[in-house]
């Protein structure tokens, strides 16, 4: 049995014995002895920790309680001494249990961590600890088993439940070449996985670490509370002394000490934050700390990046128009040049090339990426350039009117068009269909429901496409043809207009604006560590619906914190009034105090059950 519970029970029994003897009209000495004993049992630890913190020159709540209890014994109020210490011990027992429950949200998550992995060593299958798998080693995962490492599927096909990472339990199909994550569950197929990361280095390991750190981080309100109680607690002692000199009543002074305990106030903010962050983690939403939870509760504008965020992550090559060049050759050069690019357009080009040409590509030389414009690289001694008009204008490469004309036609169909050049000669246009996500049209409405006033899009893509996406999705505005630094400026302008801006991007090439915004949110971040590092909030799933959830949760957490703080302050004032009006004494004061702490905790626990309507 837990020590805290034992203490509470023994002191409770002693109190019961005391009252029983009183009821049976035994010698009052028995009553008094039992009560003092109960106070010592319940108050011993409290006094010790009061002494320890006092050594560090901190006046703690424990000290207030200790003085009150000792004082009560001295003036002969044995029952009050027992009641105060018993209630305090009981309260802190319940508190640690419920706070523990809030933190369990994280423990539940940790339970999802894989323990064992099946690998082939010396030609034999062996079960080893998941952290001991080596990089590049192949692990075998059978149906129903947990995937023990981050890696790439090299054999087999299956459906995988990635809820541990993304918070979404709809299975995702995985086959050769696909990325899989530690902690996710292989549903129905046999998989062989080449290991890329193990243990703490996996995405899952990162999540656990981040959530643990986040819960330790203090929110501004919490810092304020702590500064406040540093002055408040000694202030209460002073008040008790003054009231003794004025009224001459020790009892009144001791009662002031007890009801002055700022317990509910001190716990009000951290408990809401732990619960809020815990709820987020379970739903694939990583909130970096209390500060960000509080800040995102104040967001009233959301700015989206387009490519990869509002539009589908799965862009597809639509048409390749060539100029005096073989189509397959264009595709080969383009895919090779884009080899090192993570951009969604680059991925689309590479995917198309792999499908059509069935070859592998090697890393090009002199690869250079110009964010928001395109790339240059050298393939087989040829200088390949792929990007938008801006890139070509800057390089002084003329785009002939007939090419411009064809580009316009494609763009009017809502396609993103990149120009491909070989040795500064334009050899092709590649149009890429980068459609808004299926659920994107509901997003504006959902964001408004959670209190967002304005939803806009900031994109590096051209105006025509931006216009068509913005009107299709009924956005409140858009800005197009922006370089990363222009996105920063756009965010700053909105901030100057008085908006609290959340910038949502894929975290790959919009880092500067994510940092500038009041809150930077990266989406679809599973597997991309850079995104997790820069964003304040990371949505692991590649799903827009998690965004209103994250904002709604933050707003709920903020409301929760406010409710708790207001309630705690009201209780302090009510108790103070009660004491001065001689209605509240030691035991009843402590009872109300502990009840208020529990009410604050239970209110915060509601956040664990938050779900968007
Ligand atoms: P968004 O802001 O919509 O996410 P980006 O800033 O990522 O867009 O890109 C803007 C434009 O820059 C693209 O529409 C494309 O024309 C060009 N571009 C960027 N990266 C690449 C690349 N790797 N290959 C070809 N074009 C690119
Ligand atoms: Mg982008």
Coordinates of C-alpha atoms and ligand atoms in Angstrom, one line a residue:
X1 CA 0.0 0.0 0.0
X2 CA 1.2 3.5 -0.7
X3 CA 2.8 5.4 2.2
X4 CA 0.5 8.4 1.8
X5 CA -2.6 6.2 2.0
X6 CA -1.2 4.4 5.1
X7 CA -0.7 7.7 6.8
X8 CA -4.2 8.9 6.1
X9 CA -5.7 5.6 7.3
X10 CA -3.8 5.5 10.6
X11 CA -4.4 9.1 11.5
X12 CA -8.1 8.5 10.5
X13 CA -8.4 5.6 12.8
X14 CA -6.8 7.6 15.7
X15 CA -9.3 10.3 15.1
X16 CA -12.2 7.8 15.2
X17 CA -10.9 6.3 18.4
X18 CA -10.7 9.8 19.9
X19 CA -14.3 10.6 19.0
X20 CA -15.5 7.2 20.2
X21 CA -13.9 7.7 23.6
X22 CA -15.5 11.1 23.8
X23 CA -18.9 9.6 22.9
X24 CA -18.5 7.0 25.6
X25 CA -17.6 9.7 28.1
X26 CA -14.1 8.3 28.8
X27 CA -11.4 10.4 30.3
X28 CA -10.8 13.4 28.0
X29 CA -7.1 12.5 28.2
X30 CA -7.8 9.6 25.8
X31 CA -9.5 12.0 23.4
X32 CA -6.7 14.5 23.6
X33 CA -3.9 11.9 23.2
X34 CA -5.6 10.2 20.2
X35 CA -6.0 13.6 18.5
X36 CA -2.4 14.7 19.1
X37 CA -1.2 11.3 17.9
X38 CA -3.4 11.6 14.8
X39 CA -1.9 15.1 14.1
X40 CA 1.6 13.8 14.5
X41 CA 1.1 10.8 12.2
X42 CA -0.5 13.0 9.5
X43 CA 1.7 16.0 10.1
X44 CA 5.1 14.5 10.5
X45 CA 6.0 14.3 6.8
X46 CA 4.4 17.8 6.2
X47 CA 6.7 19.3 8.9
X48 CA 9.8 17.6 7.5
X49 CA 9.2 18.9 4.0
X50 CA 8.3 22.3 5.4
X51 CA 11.7 22.3 7.2
X52 CA 13.5 21.2 4.1
X53 CA 12.1 23.9 1.9
X54 CA 12.6 26.5 4.6
X55 CA 16.3 25.6 4.5
X56 CA 16.3 26.7 0.9
X57 CA 14.6 29.9 2.1
X58 CA 11.3 29.0 0.6
X59 CA 8.1 29.4 2.6
X60 CA 5.9 26.6 1.6
X61 CA 2.3 25.7 2.1
X62 CA 3.6 22.8 4.3
X63 CA 5.0 25.4 6.7
X64 CA 1.7 27.2 7.0
X65 CA 0.0 23.9 7.9
X66 CA 2.7 22.9 10.3
X67 CA 2.6 26.2 12.2
X68 CA -1.2 26.0 12.3
X69 CA -1.1 22.4 13.7
X70 CA 1.6 23.1 16.3
X71 CA -0.2 26.3 17.3
X72 CA -3.5 24.4 17.7
X73 CA -1.9 21.9 20.0
X74 CA -0.2 24.6 22.1
X75 CA -3.6 26.4 22.7
X76 CA -5.2 23.1 23.4
X77 CA -7.3 22.7 20.3
X78 CA -6.3 19.1 19.8
X79 CA -9.2 18.1 17.6
X80 CA -8.5 21.1 15.2
X81 CA -4.8 20.1 15.0
X82 CA -5.8 16.5 14.1
X83 CA -8.4 17.6 11.6
X84 CA -6.1 20.1 9.8
X85 CA -3.3 17.6 9.3
X86 CA -5.6 14.7 8.5
X87 CA -7.5 16.7 5.9
X88 CA -4.2 18.0 4.4
X89 CA -2.7 14.6 4.2
X90 CA -5.9 13.1 2.7
X91 CA -6.1 16.0 0.2
X92 CA -2.6 15.5 -1.0
X93 CA -3.2 11.8 -1.3
X94 CA -6.2 12.3 -3.5
X95 CA -4.3 15.0 -5.4
X96 CA -1.4 12.8 -6.2
X97 CA -3.8 10.1 -7.4
X98 CA -5.7 12.3 -9.7
X99 CA -2.6 14.1 -11.0
X100 CA -1.2 10.7 -11.6
X101 CA -4.2 9.9 -13.7
X102 CA -3.7 12.9 -15.9
X103 CA -0.1 11.9 -16.4
X104 CA -1.2 8.4 -17.3
X105 CA -2.2 9.8 -20.6
X106 CA 1.5 9.8 -21.3
X107 CA 2.1 6.4 -19.7
X108 CA -0.7 4.9 -21.9
X109 CA 1.3 6.2 -24.8
X110 CA 4.5 4.7 -23.5
X111 CA 2.8 1.4 -23.2
X112 CA 2.6 1.4 -26.9
X113 CA 6.3 1.4 -27.2
X114 CA 7.5 -1.9 -28.7
X115 CA 9.7 -4.2 -26.6
X116 CA 10.8 -7.0 -28.8
X117 CA 11.9 -7.4 -32.4
X118 CA 12.4 -10.5 -34.6
X119 CA 15.6 -10.3 -36.6
X120 CA 17.7 -12.8 -38.6
X121 CA 21.1 -13.4 -37.2
X122 CA 23.5 -16.2 -38.2
X123 CA 20.8 -17.5 -40.5
X124 CA 18.4 -17.9 -37.6
X125 CA 15.4 -15.9 -36.5
X126 CA 16.0 -14.4 -33.1
X127 CA 13.9 -12.3 -30.7
X128 CA 15.9 -9.4 -29.3
X129 CA 15.1 -6.2 -27.5
X130 CA 13.8 -3.5 -29.8
X131 CA 16.5 -1.0 -29.0
X132 CA 19.2 -3.6 -29.8
X133 CA 18.3 -3.9 -33.5
X134 CA 21.1 -2.5 -35.6
X135 CA 20.7 0.0 -38.4
X136 CA 20.2 -1.6 -41.8
X137 CA 19.3 -4.9 -40.1
X138 CA 16.1 -6.5 -41.4
X139 CA 13.3 -7.1 -38.9
X140 CA 10.3 -9.4 -39.4
X141 CA 6.9 -8.4 -38.4
X142 CA 4.0 -10.8 -38.5
X143 CA 0.2 -9.9 -38.5
X144 CA -0.9 -8.5 -35.2
X145 CA 2.6 -7.6 -34.1
X146 CA 3.9 -4.2 -33.3
X147 CA 6.5 -2.7 -35.6
X148 CA 9.6 -2.3 -33.5
X149 CA 11.7 0.1 -35.5
X150 CA 11.5 3.0 -38.0
X151 CA 12.4 1.8 -41.4
X152 CA 11.4 0.9 -45.0
X153 CA 9.4 -2.1 -46.1
X154 CA 11.6 -4.3 -48.3
X155 CA 9.2 -7.2 -48.6
X156 CA 5.5 -7.9 -48.0
X157 CA 2.3 -6.0 -48.0
X158 CA 0.0 -5.1 -45.1
X159 CA -2.3 -2.6 -43.5
X160 CA -0.8 -0.8 -40.6
X161 CA -2.6 1.0 -37.7
X162 CA -0.5 4.1 -37.1
X163 CA -2.6 5.5 -34.2
X164 CA 0.4 5.6 -31.8
X165 CA 2.0 8.2 -34.1
X166 CA -0.8 10.0 -35.9
X167 CA -3.7 9.5 -33.5
X168 CA -5.7 8.0 -36.4
X169 CA -6.7 4.4 -36.3
X170 CA -7.8 4.0 -39.9
X171 CA -5.2 1.5 -41.2
X172 CA -2.7 2.7 -43.9
X173 CA -1.6 0.2 -46.5
X174 CA 2.1 -0.4 -46.7
X175 CA 4.2 -2.2 -49.3
X176 CA 7.8 -2.3 -50.6
X177 CA 9.4 1.1 -50.4
X178 CA 7.0 2.6 -47.9
X179 CA 8.1 4.1 -44.6
X180 CA 6.9 2.5 -41.4
X181 CA 7.1 3.6 -37.8
X182 CA 8.0 2.1 -34.5
X183 CA 5.0 1.7 -32.2
X184 CA 2.5 1.2 -35.1
X185 CA 0.7 -2.1 -35.5
X186 CA 0.9 -4.5 -38.4
X187 CA -2.7 -5.7 -39.0
X188 CA -2.9 -8.4 -41.5
X189 CA 0.2 -9.0 -43.7
X190 CA 3.8 -10.2 -43.3
X191 CA 6.4 -7.5 -43.5
X192 CA 10.2 -7.3 -43.7
X193 CA 11.6 -4.0 -42.7
X194 CA 15.0 -2.5 -43.2
X195 CA 15.8 -0.6 -40.0
X196 CA 16.6 3.0 -40.2
X197 CA 16.2 4.2 -36.6
X198 CA 15.7 2.4 -33.3
X199 CA 14.8 3.3 -29.7
X200 CA 14.8 6.9 -28.7
X201 CA 15.8 8.0 -32.2
X202 CA 12.5 6.8 -33.7
X203 CA 9.7 9.2 -34.4
X204 CA 7.8 7.5 -31.5
X205 CA 10.7 7.9 -29.2
X206 CA 10.8 11.6 -30.1
X207 CA 7.1 12.0 -29.4
X208 CA 7.5 10.5 -25.9
X209 CA 10.5 12.7 -25.1
X210 CA 8.8 15.8 -26.4
X211 CA 5.6 15.2 -24.5
X212 CA 7.5 14.6 -21.3
X213 CA 9.4 17.8 -21.7
X214 CA 6.3 19.7 -22.7
X215 CA 4.6 18.8 -19.4
X216 CA 7.5 20.2 -17.5
X217 CA 7.6 23.5 -19.4
X218 CA 5.8 26.2 -17.6
X219 CA 3.0 28.3 -19.0
X220 CA 3.1 32.0 -18.5
X221 CA 0.1 31.9 -16.1
X222 CA 1.9 29.2 -14.1
X223 CA 5.0 31.3 -13.8
X224 CA 2.9 34.2 -12.7
X225 CA 1.3 32.0 -10.1
X226 CA 4.6 30.9 -8.8
X227 CA 6.0 34.4 -8.5
X228 CA 2.7 35.3 -6.8
X229 CA 2.8 32.6 -4.2
X230 CA 6.5 33.4 -3.4
X231 CA 5.2 36.7 -1.9
X232 CA 1.8 35.5 -1.0
X233 CA 2.7 32.7 1.4
X234 CA 5.0 34.9 3.6
X235 CA 2.3 37.6 3.3
X236 CA -0.2 35.2 4.9
X237 CA 2.2 34.7 7.8
X238 CA 2.6 38.4 8.2
X239 CA -1.2 38.8 8.1
X240 CA -1.6 36.1 10.8
X241 CA 0.8 37.9 13.0
X242 CA -0.8 41.3 12.5
X243 CA -4.2 39.9 13.2
X244 CA -2.9 38.3 16.4
X245 CA -1.6 41.7 17.6
X246 CA -4.8 43.4 16.8
X247 CA -7.3 40.8 18.0
X248 CA -5.2 38.9 20.4
X249 CA -6.9 35.7 19.1
X250 CA -4.4 32.9 18.4
X251 CA -7.2 30.8 17.0
X252 CA -8.0 33.4 14.4
X253 CA -4.4 33.8 13.4
X254 CA -4.0 30.0 13.0
X255 CA -7.1 29.8 10.9
X256 CA -5.8 32.5 8.6
X257 CA -2.7 30.4 8.1
X258 CA -4.7 27.4 7.0
X259 CA -7.1 29.1 4.7
X260 CA -4.4 31.2 3.2
X261 CA -2.9 28.1 1.6
X262 CA -2.9 28.9 -2.1
X263 CA -3.1 25.2 -3.0
X264 CA -5.9 25.4 -5.6
X265 CA -4.3 28.5 -7.1
X266 CA -0.9 26.9 -7.4
X267 CA -2.2 23.7 -9.0
X268 CA -4.9 25.3 -11.2
X269 CA -2.7 26.0 -14.3
X270 CA -0.3 23.1 -14.4
X271 CA -3.0 20.5 -14.0
X272 CA -5.0 21.9 -17.0
X273 CA -1.8 22.0 -19.1
X274 CA -0.8 18.4 -18.3
X275 CA -4.3 17.3 -19.2
X276 CA -4.4 19.3 -22.4
X277 CA -1.0 18.2 -23.6
X278 CA -1.9 14.6 -22.7
X279 CA -5.1 14.7 -24.7
X280 CA -3.2 16.2 -27.7
X281 CA -0.5 13.5 -27.6
X282 CA -3.1 10.7 -27.7
X283 CA -4.6 12.3 -30.9
X284 CA -1.3 12.8 -32.7
X285 CA -1.0 16.5 -31.8
X286 CA 2.3 17.4 -30.2
X287 CA 2.2 20.6 -28.2
X288 CA 5.6 21.7 -27.2
X289 CA 4.7 23.1 -23.8
X290 CA 2.2 25.0 -21.7
X291 CA 3.3 28.3 -23.3
X292 CA 2.2 27.1 -26.7
X293 CA -1.0 25.7 -25.4
X294 CA -1.9 29.0 -23.9
X295 CA -0.8 31.0 -26.9
X296 CA -2.7 28.9 -29.4
X297 CA -5.8 29.3 -27.3
X298 CA -5.6 33.0 -28.3
X299 CA -5.2 32.4 -32.1
X300 CA -7.9 34.1 -34.2
X301 CA -6.3 33.7 -37.7
X302 CA -5.0 30.8 -39.6
X303 CA -2.6 31.1 -42.5
X304 CA -2.1 28.0 -44.7
X305 CA 0.7 27.1 -46.9
X306 CA -0.7 25.7 -50.1
X307 CA 1.5 22.9 -51.6
X308 CA 1.4 19.9 -49.4
X309 CA -0.8 21.5 -46.7
X310 CA -4.1 22.6 -48.2
X311 CA -3.4 20.6 -51.3
X312 CA -2.9 16.9 -51.4
X313 CA 0.5 15.6 -50.3
X314 CA 0.2 13.3 -53.4
X315 CA 0.7 15.7 -56.3
X316 CA 0.7 14.0 -59.7
X317 CA 2.4 14.8 -63.0
X318 CA -0.4 15.6 -65.4
X319 CA 1.2 16.5 -68.7
X320 CA 4.7 16.8 -70.1
X321 CA 5.0 19.2 -73.1
X322 CA 8.4 18.9 -74.7
X323 CA 10.3 21.2 -77.1
X324 CA 12.5 19.2 -79.5
X325 CA 13.2 16.6 -76.9
X326 CA 12.1 13.1 -76.2
X327 CA 9.6 12.9 -73.4
X328 CA 11.3 10.0 -71.6
X329 CA 14.6 11.8 -71.7
X330 CA 13.0 15.0 -70.2
X331 CA 11.6 12.9 -67.5
X332 CA 14.8 11.1 -66.8
X333 CA 16.8 14.4 -66.6
X334 CA 14.1 16.1 -64.4
X335 CA 13.8 13.2 -62.0
X336 CA 17.6 12.9 -61.7
X337 CA 17.9 16.6 -61.1
X338 CA 15.2 16.6 -58.4
X339 CA 16.7 13.5 -56.8
X340 CA 17.7 15.4 -53.6
X341 CA 14.6 17.6 -53.3
X342 CA 11.9 16.9 -50.7
X343 CA 9.5 19.2 -52.4
X344 CA 6.1 17.8 -53.3
X345 CA 6.5 18.8 -56.9
X346 CA 9.8 17.0 -57.0
X347 CA 8.3 13.9 -55.5
X348 CA 5.6 13.9 -58.1
X349 CA 8.2 14.1 -60.9
X350 CA 10.3 11.3 -59.3
X351 CA 7.2 9.1 -58.9
X352 CA 6.2 9.6 -62.5
X353 CA 9.7 8.8 -63.7
X354 CA 10.0 5.7 -61.6
X355 CA 6.7 4.4 -63.0
X356 CA 7.4 5.2 -66.6
X357 CA 11.1 4.5 -66.8
X358 CA 11.6 1.8 -64.2
X359 CA 15.2 2.9 -63.5
X360 CA 17.0 4.1 -60.4
X361 CA 18.4 7.6 -60.2
X362 CA 21.7 8.7 -58.8
X363 CA 22.4 11.8 -56.8
X364 CA 23.2 14.7 -59.2
X365 CA 26.2 17.0 -58.9
X366 CA 26.0 20.6 -57.8
X367 CA 22.4 20.3 -56.7
X368 CA 21.1 23.6 -55.6
X369 CA 17.6 24.4 -54.3
X370 CA 16.1 27.9 -54.3
X371 CA 13.2 27.8 -52.0
X372 CA 10.0 29.1 -53.6
X373 CA 11.6 29.1 -57.1
X374 CA 13.0 25.8 -58.1
X375 CA 16.3 23.9 -58.4
X376 CA 19.4 23.5 -60.5
X377 CA 21.7 20.5 -60.9
X378 CA 24.1 18.9 -63.2
X379 CA 23.3 15.6 -64.9
X380 CA 25.6 13.9 -67.4
X381 CA 27.5 17.2 -67.8
X382 CA 24.3 19.1 -68.6
X383 CA 23.0 21.9 -66.5
X384 CA 19.4 21.2 -65.7
X385 CA 17.1 23.9 -64.3
X386 CA 13.5 23.3 -63.0
X387 CA 11.2 25.9 -61.5
X388 CA 8.8 28.7 -62.0
X389 CA 9.0 31.9 -64.2
X390 CA 10.6 33.8 -61.4
X391 CA 13.6 31.5 -61.4
X392 CA 13.9 31.8 -65.2
X393 CA 13.5 35.5 -65.2
X394 CA 16.2 35.9 -62.6
X395 CA 18.5 33.7 -64.6
X396 CA 17.8 35.8 -67.7
X397 CA 16.3 32.9 -69.6
X398 CA 13.7 34.1 -72.0
X399 CA 10.4 32.3 -72.1
X400 CA 9.1 32.4 -75.6
X401 CA 5.5 33.7 -76.1
X402 CA 4.2 30.3 -77.4
X403 CA 5.6 28.6 -74.3
X404 CA 4.1 31.2 -72.1
X405 CA 0.8 30.7 -73.9
X406 CA 0.8 26.9 -73.3
X407 CA 1.8 27.5 -69.7
X408 CA -1.1 29.9 -69.2
X409 CA -3.6 27.4 -70.7
X410 CA -2.4 24.7 -68.2
X411 CA -2.5 27.1 -65.3
X412 CA -6.0 28.2 -66.1
X413 CA -6.9 24.5 -65.6
X414 CA -5.6 24.9 -62.1
X415 CA -2.4 23.0 -62.6
X416 CA 1.0 24.0 -61.2
X417 CA 3.5 24.3 -64.1
X418 CA 7.2 24.0 -63.8
X419 CA 9.6 24.8 -66.6
X420 CA 12.5 22.5 -67.4
X421 CA 15.7 23.8 -69.1
X422 CA 18.8 22.1 -70.3
X423 CA 21.9 24.3 -70.6
X424 CA 19.6 27.3 -70.4
X425 CA 17.4 26.1 -73.3
X426 CA 13.8 25.4 -72.3
X427 CA 13.1 21.7 -73.1
X428 CA 9.8 21.1 -71.5
X429 CA 6.8 22.2 -69.4
X430 CA 5.6 19.8 -66.7
X431 CA 2.2 20.4 -65.4
X432 CA 1.4 18.9 -62.0
X433 CA -2.1 18.5 -60.6
X434 CA -1.9 19.4 -57.0
X435 CA -5.6 19.3 -55.9
X436 CA -6.9 20.6 -52.6
X437 CA -7.5 17.8 -50.1
X438 CA -10.9 16.2 -50.1
X439 CA -11.8 17.5 -46.7
X440 CA -10.3 20.9 -47.3
X441 CA -13.6 22.6 -48.1
X442 CA -14.9 21.9 -44.6
X443 CA -11.9 23.3 -43.0
X444 CA -12.8 26.9 -43.1
X445 CA -16.2 26.2 -41.5
X446 CA -14.6 24.0 -38.8
X447 CA -12.0 26.6 -37.9
X448 CA -14.7 29.3 -37.6
X449 CA -16.6 27.0 -35.3
X450 CA -13.6 26.9 -32.9
X451 CA -13.4 30.7 -33.0
X452 CA -11.0 31.5 -35.9
X453 CA -12.0 34.8 -37.5
X454 CA -10.0 34.7 -40.7
X455 CA -8.5 31.9 -42.8
X456 CA -6.0 32.7 -45.5
X457 CA -3.5 31.0 -47.8
X458 CA 0.1 32.0 -48.4
X459 CA 1.7 30.3 -51.4
X460 CA 4.7 30.4 -53.6
X461 CA 2.6 29.2 -56.5
X462 CA 1.2 31.5 -59.1
X463 CA -1.8 33.8 -58.7
X464 CA -4.2 31.9 -61.0
X465 CA -3.9 28.7 -59.1
X466 CA -4.0 30.5 -55.8
X467 CA -7.2 32.3 -56.8
X468 CA -8.9 29.1 -57.9
X469 CA -8.0 27.3 -54.7
X470 CA -9.0 30.2 -52.5
X471 CA -12.4 30.6 -54.2
X472 CA -13.0 26.8 -54.2
X473 CA -12.3 26.6 -50.5
X474 CA -14.0 29.9 -49.7
X475 CA -10.9 31.3 -48.0
X476 CA -11.0 34.8 -46.6
X477 CA -8.0 35.8 -48.6
X478 CA -4.7 34.7 -50.2
X479 CA -1.3 35.9 -51.2
X480 CA 0.5 34.3 -54.1
X481 CA 4.0 34.1 -55.7
X482 CA 5.6 34.5 -52.3
X483 CA 9.1 33.6 -51.5
X484 CA 9.7 32.3 -47.9
X485 CA 10.7 35.8 -46.8
X486 CA 7.5 37.2 -48.3
X487 CA 5.5 34.7 -46.3
X488 CA 7.3 36.1 -43.2
X489 CA 6.3 39.6 -44.2
X490 CA 2.7 38.6 -44.9
X491 CA 2.5 37.0 -41.4
X492 CA 4.0 40.2 -39.9
X493 CA 1.4 42.3 -41.7
X494 CA -1.4 40.3 -40.4
X495 CA 0.1 40.6 -36.9
X496 CA 0.3 44.3 -37.3
X497 CA -3.4 44.4 -38.1
X498 CA -3.9 42.9 -34.7
X499 CA -4.4 39.2 -35.6
X500 CA -2.9 36.4 -33.6
X501 CA -1.7 34.2 -36.4
X502 CA -1.2 30.5 -36.6
X503 CA 0.9 29.5 -39.7
X504 CA 0.3 26.0 -40.9
X505 CA 2.8 24.4 -43.2
X506 CA 4.5 21.1 -44.0
X507 CA 7.6 22.3 -42.1
X508 CA 9.9 21.5 -45.0
X509 CA 10.3 24.8 -46.7
X510 CA 8.2 27.2 -44.7
X511 CA 10.3 27.3 -41.5
X512 CA 10.8 31.1 -41.4
X513 CA 7.1 31.8 -41.4
X514 CA 6.3 29.1 -38.9
X515 CA 8.8 30.8 -36.6
X516 CA 7.4 34.3 -37.2
X517 CA 3.8 33.4 -36.6
X518 CA 2.4 33.4 -33.0
X519 CA 2.1 29.7 -33.4
X520 CA 3.8 27.6 -36.0
X521 CA 2.0 24.4 -36.9
X522 CA 3.6 21.6 -39.0
X523 CA 1.3 19.0 -40.5
X524 CA 2.0 15.5 -41.7
X525 CA 5.2 15.5 -39.8
X526 CA 5.6 11.8 -39.0
X527 CA 9.1 11.0 -40.1
X528 CA 10.3 14.5 -40.8
X529 CA 12.3 15.5 -37.7
X530 CA 13.1 19.0 -38.9
X531 CA 9.4 19.8 -38.9
X532 CA 8.9 18.5 -35.4
X533 CA 11.9 20.6 -34.2
X534 CA 10.8 23.9 -35.7
X535 CA 7.0 23.8 -35.1
X536 CA 5.3 24.8 -31.8
X537 CA 2.6 22.3 -32.5
X538 CA 3.1 19.3 -34.7
X539 CA 0.3 17.4 -36.3
X540 CA 1.7 13.9 -36.9
X541 CA -1.1 12.8 -39.2
X542 CA -1.3 14.2 -42.7
X543 CA -4.9 15.2 -42.0
X544 CA -6.3 18.7 -42.0
X545 CA -9.0 17.7 -39.5
X546 CA -6.5 17.6 -36.7
X547 CA -6.0 21.4 -37.0
X548 CA -9.4 22.5 -35.7
X549 CA -9.0 19.8 -33.1
X550 CA -5.7 21.2 -31.9
X551 CA -7.0 24.8 -31.8
X552 CA -10.3 23.7 -30.2
X553 CA -8.3 21.8 -27.6
X554 CA -6.1 24.8 -26.9
X555 CA -9.1 27.1 -26.5
X556 CA -10.7 24.6 -24.2
X557 CA -7.5 24.4 -22.1
X558 CA -7.4 28.2 -21.9
X559 CA -11.0 28.4 -20.7
X560 CA -10.2 25.6 -18.2
X561 CA -7.2 27.5 -16.8
X562 CA -9.3 30.6 -16.4
X563 CA -12.1 28.8 -14.7
X564 CA -9.7 27.2 -12.3
X565 CA -7.9 30.4 -11.5
X566 CA -11.1 32.4 -11.0
X567 CA -12.6 29.7 -8.8
X568 CA -9.4 29.4 -6.7
X569 CA -9.3 33.1 -6.1
X570 CA -13.0 33.2 -5.2
X571 CA -12.5 30.4 -2.7
X572 CA -9.7 32.3 -1.0
X573 CA -11.8 35.4 -0.7
X574 CA -14.8 33.4 0.5
X575 CA -12.8 31.7 3.2
X576 CA -11.2 34.9 4.3
X577 CA -14.6 36.5 4.7
X578 CA -15.7 33.4 6.6
X579 CA -12.8 33.7 9.0
X580 CA -13.3 37.3 9.6
X581 CA -17.0 36.7 10.1
X582 CA -16.1 34.0 12.6
X583 CA -17.9 31.3 10.6
X584 CA -14.8 29.3 9.5
X585 CA -12.2 27.7 11.8
X586 CA -9.3 25.5 11.3
X587 CA -10.9 22.2 10.4
X588 CA -13.7 23.6 8.3
X589 CA -11.2 26.0 6.6
X590 CA -9.0 23.1 5.7
X591 CA -11.9 21.1 4.4
X592 CA -13.1 23.8 2.1
X593 CA -9.5 24.4 1.0
X594 CA -8.9 20.7 0.1
X595 CA -12.3 20.5 -1.6
X596 CA -11.4 23.4 -3.8
X597 CA -8.1 21.8 -4.8
X598 CA -10.0 18.6 -5.8
X599 CA -12.6 20.6 -7.7
X600 CA -9.8 22.3 -9.7
X601 CA -8.2 19.0 -10.5
X602 CA -11.5 17.4 -11.6
X603 CA -12.3 20.4 -13.8
X604 CA -8.9 20.0 -15.5
X605 CA -9.4 16.3 -16.0
X606 CA -12.4 17.1 -18.2
X607 CA -9.8 18.2 -20.8
X608 CA -8.6 14.6 -21.0
X609 CA -12.0 13.9 -22.5
X610 CA -12.2 16.9 -24.8
X611 CA -13.3 16.0 -28.3
X612 CA -14.3 18.3 -31.1
X613 CA -18.1 18.6 -31.5
Ligands
LIG1 P1 4.0 26.7 -51.5 O1 4.2 28.0 -50.9 O2 2.6 26.6 -52.2 O3 4.2 25.5 -50.6 P2 6.7 26.6 -52.6 O4 7.1 27.9 -52.0 O5 7.1 25.4 -51.9 O6 5.1 26.6 -52.7 O7 7.1 26.6 -54.1 C1 6.7 27.7 -55.0 C2 7.0 27.4 -56.4 O8 8.4 27.2 -56.6 C3 6.4 26.1 -56.9 O9 5.1 26.3 -57.3 C4 7.4 25.8 -58.1 O10 7.0 26.5 -59.2 C5 8.7 26.2 -57.6 N1 9.5 25.1 -56.9 C6 9.9 25.1 -55.7 N2 10.6 23.9 -55.4 C7 10.7 23.3 -56.6 C8 11.3 22.1 -57.0 N3 12.0 21.3 -56.2 N4 11.2 21.7 -58.3 C9 10.5 22.5 -59.2 N5 9.9 23.7 -58.8 C10 10.0 24.1 -57.6
LIG2 MG1 5.0 24.1 -49.3

